[in-house]
Structures are given as C-alpha cells and as structure tokens.
C-alpha cells in the first residue's frame, strides 16, 4: 500500500524532477521565445504583408512595384553590382590569402593585420573617401591622374555602376579574405608537401591541390561577399544615388520615408525579394557547403611549407603594397585629411586651409554628442545582452545534449544572414503597436535589431573557445569538491574570458557605427552616430562627417590593438 | 635507388640550432632510421633531404646530384623522392586511384601506363579493391597504405618515411612494420625512416642513427647500437639499462656504493659508470659475479621483473619467468653478469636512476 509519508517516496531528487522543469529547458524556451517574438514573427509578418496588403491575397503590390522601371533597374543594379563585387572580391581575396599564408611575401604579418582590420571599418567610410578621390570633376585622384598622363578629361567617374562595384569590392573583399585565410590555415600543410614531393611545382600544387581543397570555402566566401554587397546601404546611398543608380536597399528606404501605407507596402514587397535571395544564399553556404568542407587536421603542427617567390618576390610584394595603398591607406588618409580641411576644393596643405574646427565640433555639438551617447548605449546593451545569450547558448550547444539546443542556434544564424534593411523594416511593421507591443521610436527597438543582426559573431567566438576546452577540466574541478557553479567560476570562465571579451567587442563595434537599421529605426530622440554621420555627409558638411568617420576609425583600430594586447594576440578582429 | 651523402649539415631557425654538424652516408638500398626523442632534429633532417627546408650550412647529395648546398638548391618536386607523412596527407578530394596516380601524372606518363603502374602498386599494398574509394571511406591503416603506394608508385630513388606508424593502433603498427620492411626488400629502394620508437628502429633498419639535441650520438647496426652503445644517452634511449657509478683500476671496475667488483680490461680509468642491461643479469646458485638481496619481483608471464639490492643501490633484473617460483622477497641471491658496458662518468646524473 502506498503511504503518503516522505520515507517511502522515491528519492528527493526524483521529486524535484517532477516538480521543476530542467533549467536548461527554461533557458532555451526564453531564448526561443525572444527570437520568435522579435525575429521570426516580424519576418513572417513582412512576407504576409507583401501578399495580403489589402487584407486578402493579392499580387497587386508586386505588380505595381516590379513594373515600375526605377524599381526594376534597382533590382538589376543590386544583382549586377553584388555579382561583380563577388567575382572581383574572390579574385582579390584568394591570391592575397595564398600569398600571405603560403609564400615568402615581404611584410606578410602587416598585410594580414591590415586586410583583416578593414573588415571592421564601416563601409560608408570607403564611399566617403572614394567620392572625394574619383569625383568626375574635382576628385583628387582624377586630377592627379589627369596631370600625370596629360588627359583631357577625368579618367574615372565614381557615380557609375563601375564606381559602385569598385567601392563595394574594396570594402567587402575582406569578408572573403578572412574566410579563405582561415580555411587555408586549417589545411594540413603536408597535403601540399605531398604534392611537391610527387613532382608538382608550387603553381601546379596550387592548381591541383590547394585550390580544389579550398573550393567549398571559396564558394562560401563568394556567397558571403555577394549577400553583403547586395544588402549594403551605406555605399550605394552615398555613391549610387547621386548618379541615379538605385539599389533595392536605397529604394526600400525611400519608400519607407514616403511614410504612406502604400509606401510601406512597396518597401515590404522589395524587402521580400532581398530576403529570399539572402535565405537562398544562407541555405547554400551553411547547410550544403558546410557539409562539404574537408576536415584536414594535421597530426603534427608543422609550419606550412613556404613557397619561395624567387625573382618575383620583390615585384609581387610591390604589387601588394600598391593594392594596400590604393584600397586601404589612401582612402583612410583622404577621410582623415578631409576632416581638417576648410575648403575641400583646395589642397589641404595650402595657406590657411587647415583647421581643427570640425574636430572641435564633433566633441561639442549637442546633437552629435547625444547621438554618440545613444549609439554607445545601444551598442553596449546589444553587446551585453547578446553575449549573455551567446554564453548560455554556447554552453548548451557544446556541453549538453539537450534536445532543441540547435533551434536557437539555427534562428540566430538565420537572423545574422538576413539583410539589415529587412530586419529593421520587419520590426517597424510588427512592433508599432499593431500586435500589442509598441517599441517603435525607442532605443529598445534599436538594441533588438542590433542583437538579431550581430549576435552570431559573439556566439561563434564563445562556441569555438568552449569547444577547445576539454570537459574533463570541469569534471576535475567537480571531483575535487567544487559545485557545478563553482567549477564554472573557477575553471571554465577564466579560460573562456578572452573569448567573451572578444565576442563582446565583435558585437559592440558594428552596432556602434551601424547605419542601415538606424536609418529606418531612428526617431528624433534616438538618432545614432551612424545616422548622424550620414546626414552630415549627405546634407550638411562633409568635413564634420569625415571627422566623425576618422574618430570611428581610431576607435576601431584602437580596440583591435587593445584586444590583441590583452589576449596575447589570440583574439583580434 | 642511390646513395645519400650528408656533409657538415647545420640547421638553425633564427638563433635556435636544431642540427649540428650532421655527417652521414647512406648506401644504395640501405634502410636507415633516424632515431631520437621528439625535438631532437630528426624530422628537420628528413625535411632537408626532401627539400622542404634549406640547410643553414652544408651539402646534401642524392645519387650523383648535389641537391642542396650554398650554391645550388633543387626543389622537392625535382628530387625524385617518395615520402610518407605522419598525417598521411592523402588528398580528400581525390579517390585512392587519383591519389596514387598523381606522381605519374606529374611525370606526364600516358593513361594506360598510369593505370598499369597504379594497379601494380595497389596490389603491393593490398588496396586493389579500394581504388575507387575516397579517403574518408578508408580506415587509418588503409589511408596509410594509400600514402605508401603514392610514395612508391613513381619508383623513386629514395623513400622518406616520417613517423608513418605513430597514428596507428598497436596491432596494426606491428604488422605494418613488417610490411614496410618486406616492400623495401622487394624493391631494393633506399629508405630513410624517422621515428622515436626504438622497436621500429630495431626491427626494420640496416643502420640506425641515434640523434639527441641536434647531435648524432651513434651510427650503427641495431645490434651494435644495442650491445655497444656509444654513450649513456644511447644506452638509455635504446632498451633498458641499469647505471652504476664505479671506479676503474687494475683490470676491475669497483662499484662505489657496494664495493662489488667486475673484471674489466677496457681503456677507461678512474670514475666511470657501468651499464648493465636487466636481461643480461641471471640468477645462479654458485659463483655469482654479484651478490644481492631480492627486494621485489613481478611475474609478467614472459619474464620475471625483479628489483635487487646489491648493497646501497637497487638494480633491475629481468629474469626468465620460472625464476619467480624459486625466489622470495628478502632472500639473498647471486647474479651472473653476461654483458655490460662502461662509460666515462660525465657527472650527469640524469641516467643514474633505476629504470622502471
């Protein structure tokens, strides 16, 4: 007979299990819930709105939007510029990655740092620089080339499709460079040595071994550049729009700015197009290519066999220097110099043309200060909450076998693969009170948008750090008498701390100077630094914008340097 | 198939010298093993023969050709060498056939010929039925044989093996050892083999080069290395040995702690170290060379592993298994010494401890 007394009930532990849910489940449920409400639902609603704009199913909106020539040309422009940026980006990134990873190129380390660091630079800085350099009438590089080669007209015009491709390539090839470099570092060097000893020359080895082995990574890198270029807003709005070259992103933002319901519907319809492309790319690169990556872990970590460039060494090194000068150094210097120039039509070093007044302005003008504060605040919040979720998710993913732990991971991956414009637009549509939540015009909506877009960077960092730590380290602590929580605090946390710091900054930085989502989500009280800079650049005063951009560059490089120092070179961006 | 000459080779990475004054000659068809602990420079030597590293100083000849010197450097692909890597380095994007055919393709051999050659070499390594597989469908041992087939297919003049067995499990390692030796004998190819495993070195090699801290310690046949080690390091690294401090005088060595003596007619005088391998000690009833007390004995099936106190120090004795029943701990015993070596006492106590 069953007795209700305590002594006969199974065991205290079993009773516990009955009454309380596993905390792991609660964490997953909370994260999934958050993402469902703020990511999945708005995106689904966006698609729904596109087809049911009038309440019942209709393709009227699609017909209207896609028959309008300006939109049609925006679609074509987006695909064309993204495609060529992808092709050129990979054509630049692969040889660079090979030269830096596998040959005796001069200054390899420096170039590697330089090219990787440009990844963290806001792309619109590139646009600002190149419109100063290659403006068809007063662009300083144009003027310079005209003088040297004695040309009658400026050789380049930045306000063209070609110009747009040029700037997009220059600022999105680092995505491919990083992906390809990492894959190359992971490849067992003896695979290439085996080819050399089999009688293949370095170039033959490159063609028959290195290139085919790297192909999945190269394709993944290409897709990454494609989608980044296709969903870019900063560059096309600064370079494209003045030359009447519209892209899907600039059109979407124009439509939203119209403010009418029809404008919103049209924006939605275009956004759906962008979202579909992004999803296809994400599917291809994550779920099909991911499986084809060859795992080649070397038994013994030998340094890769360095290919001697021989008599080409100096020449090729010079070419890389030239590339770095043109793509990275000159644009940055241009922006920095613009920030201290009174009259942009005159050389900066001419009499009385140098000033620090724009620098003074960015530290004193109220609107700039309040925008900076907004950006700082929302970036800190996004990074902190993002890392909180990242750490919990990383632990669940790496250390537990809880069912459903991959769901939030999948959602976070999808979120980061969705174009910024689409995320922001979907949040506007769904979070303006229509469904009980109204956070439009607040910093909260900004923070949420940032988290959805950039959380994955932090999560990947923590996951990779955690998976390198053997679980036996935690077990050893527990067997020594420490509780699970103490073991976390004493063993695991100190070991992954550098990764957490790095991950935090990886989320913080892009949020700090974010432009695209802020452009859609800002209100009078919640303007951000990126948006402030953009309005100065486009409407008021380019020098002030340049001063802001230079300040951002200094912060980005400073943080990168600091991170490198703090973690002994283990982490930098 | 050719001889190798390594002359005064020195290699430094920056300020760190990893190999010093390496001089050696390998005969045609010889199986040479570079043996030493990890970090001793043996792999660096192999990679210099292959052409993946350039010597800082010195010359290397393969056959009649000078492949590396201050004036000339022949890149790896022009050296006509086969090599098996520790991680096998089998290309994952090619089938077994394509992997093995690669060196022949590089030689621009015609397709029919390639097919024939690959088929023959796959036969040798027992992989004929796996030709169309990709490496990920093969076990470690099979991948290893693909690497071996690829190294042999072009009939190189020289085969280099960089710890090829270290990633295999013990059973497979045993059988591969004999297979590699068989193949080498059948093809009459010159082999340079790098390992830190003395068993591999002993079973396969014609000659062994023992290396430590970048210096050659000894070059010799396995029996020479084992029975007449040049110094304490070699004696210690290859096999097991007891070291006992002693003084040499008047045709005898006298142990410092126990005052026991062994007859010795060698050249060394004064402070010396006597090295006795545990299996060169036997228990006997009368006329022992050494006296002692049994401290402990462990029956291991094939041997009886004992510790014996010879007065002030313990030595290890590996006796035949039946002796386990005849002796007890604490019992006084007599030992016969079949063979021993005498080394100069360098004052280095590193090797003095009893071996376990």
Short mmCIF file of N, CA and C in Angstrom, two decimals, chain A residues 399 469-478 482 484-497:
data_model
loop_
_atom_site.label_atom_id
_atom_site.label_comp_id
_atom_site.label_asym_id
_atom_site.label_seq_id
_atom_site.Cartn_x
_atom_site.Cartn_y
_atom_site.Cartn_z
N UNK A 399 28.25 21.70 -24.39
CA UNK A 399 28.40 20.84 -23.22
C UNK A 399 27.21 19.93 -22.93
N UNK A 469 37.99 23.61 -24.90
CA UNK A 469 38.29 23.27 -23.51
C UNK A 469 37.72 21.89 -23.21
N UNK A 470 38.58 21.01 -22.80
CA UNK A 470 38.13 19.65 -22.54
C UNK A 470 37.19 19.63 -21.34
N UNK A 471 36.05 18.93 -21.45
CA UNK A 471 35.12 18.86 -20.32
C UNK A 471 35.78 18.27 -19.08
N UNK A 472 36.85 17.51 -19.26
CA UNK A 472 37.49 16.89 -18.10
C UNK A 472 38.06 17.94 -17.15
N UNK A 473 38.32 19.16 -17.66
CA UNK A 473 38.80 20.21 -16.77
C UNK A 473 37.73 20.58 -15.75
N UNK A 474 36.47 20.67 -16.23
CA UNK A 474 35.37 20.96 -15.31
C UNK A 474 35.13 19.78 -14.39
N UNK A 475 35.22 18.58 -14.96
CA UNK A 475 34.97 17.38 -14.16
C UNK A 475 36.02 17.24 -13.05
N UNK A 476 37.27 17.59 -13.40
CA UNK A 476 38.34 17.51 -12.41
C UNK A 476 38.05 18.44 -11.24
N UNK A 477 37.46 19.61 -11.56
CA UNK A 477 37.13 20.56 -10.51
C UNK A 477 36.00 20.01 -9.64
N UNK A 478 35.01 19.39 -10.28
CA UNK A 478 33.88 18.85 -9.52
C UNK A 478 34.30 17.68 -8.63
N UNK A 482 34.30 20.93 -5.86
CA UNK A 482 33.63 22.19 -6.19
C UNK A 482 32.27 21.89 -6.81
N UNK A 484 28.99 22.64 -9.33
CA UNK A 484 28.98 22.96 -10.75
C UNK A 484 29.21 24.45 -10.94
N UNK A 485 28.53 25.24 -10.11
CA UNK A 485 28.62 26.68 -10.25
C UNK A 485 30.04 27.17 -9.96
N UNK A 486 30.63 26.63 -8.89
CA UNK A 486 31.99 26.99 -8.53
C UNK A 486 32.96 26.59 -9.64
N UNK A 487 32.75 25.41 -10.20
CA UNK A 487 33.62 24.94 -11.28
C UNK A 487 33.57 25.90 -12.46
N UNK A 488 32.34 26.35 -12.76
CA UNK A 488 32.17 27.32 -13.83
C UNK A 488 33.02 28.55 -13.55
N UNK A 489 32.87 29.04 -12.32
CA UNK A 489 33.51 30.30 -11.94
C UNK A 489 35.04 30.15 -11.89
N UNK A 490 35.51 29.02 -11.36
CA UNK A 490 36.95 28.88 -11.14
C UNK A 490 37.71 28.33 -12.34
N UNK A 491 37.04 27.55 -13.15
CA UNK A 491 37.76 26.87 -14.24
C UNK A 491 37.32 27.36 -15.61
N UNK A 492 36.03 27.19 -15.92
CA UNK A 492 35.58 27.46 -17.28
C UNK A 492 35.64 28.94 -17.62
N UNK A 493 35.10 29.74 -16.72
CA UNK A 493 35.01 31.18 -17.02
C UNK A 493 36.37 31.83 -17.27
N UNK A 494 37.36 31.59 -16.38
CA UNK A 494 38.67 32.20 -16.65
C UNK A 494 39.25 31.76 -18.00
N UNK A 495 38.96 30.51 -18.39
CA UNK A 495 39.53 30.01 -19.64
C UNK A 495 38.89 30.63 -20.87
N UNK A 496 37.57 30.92 -20.79
CA UNK A 496 36.93 31.48 -21.97
C UNK A 496 36.79 33.00 -21.87
N UNK A 497 37.29 33.58 -20.79
CA UNK A 497 37.13 35.03 -20.62
C UNK A 497 37.63 35.84 -21.81
#
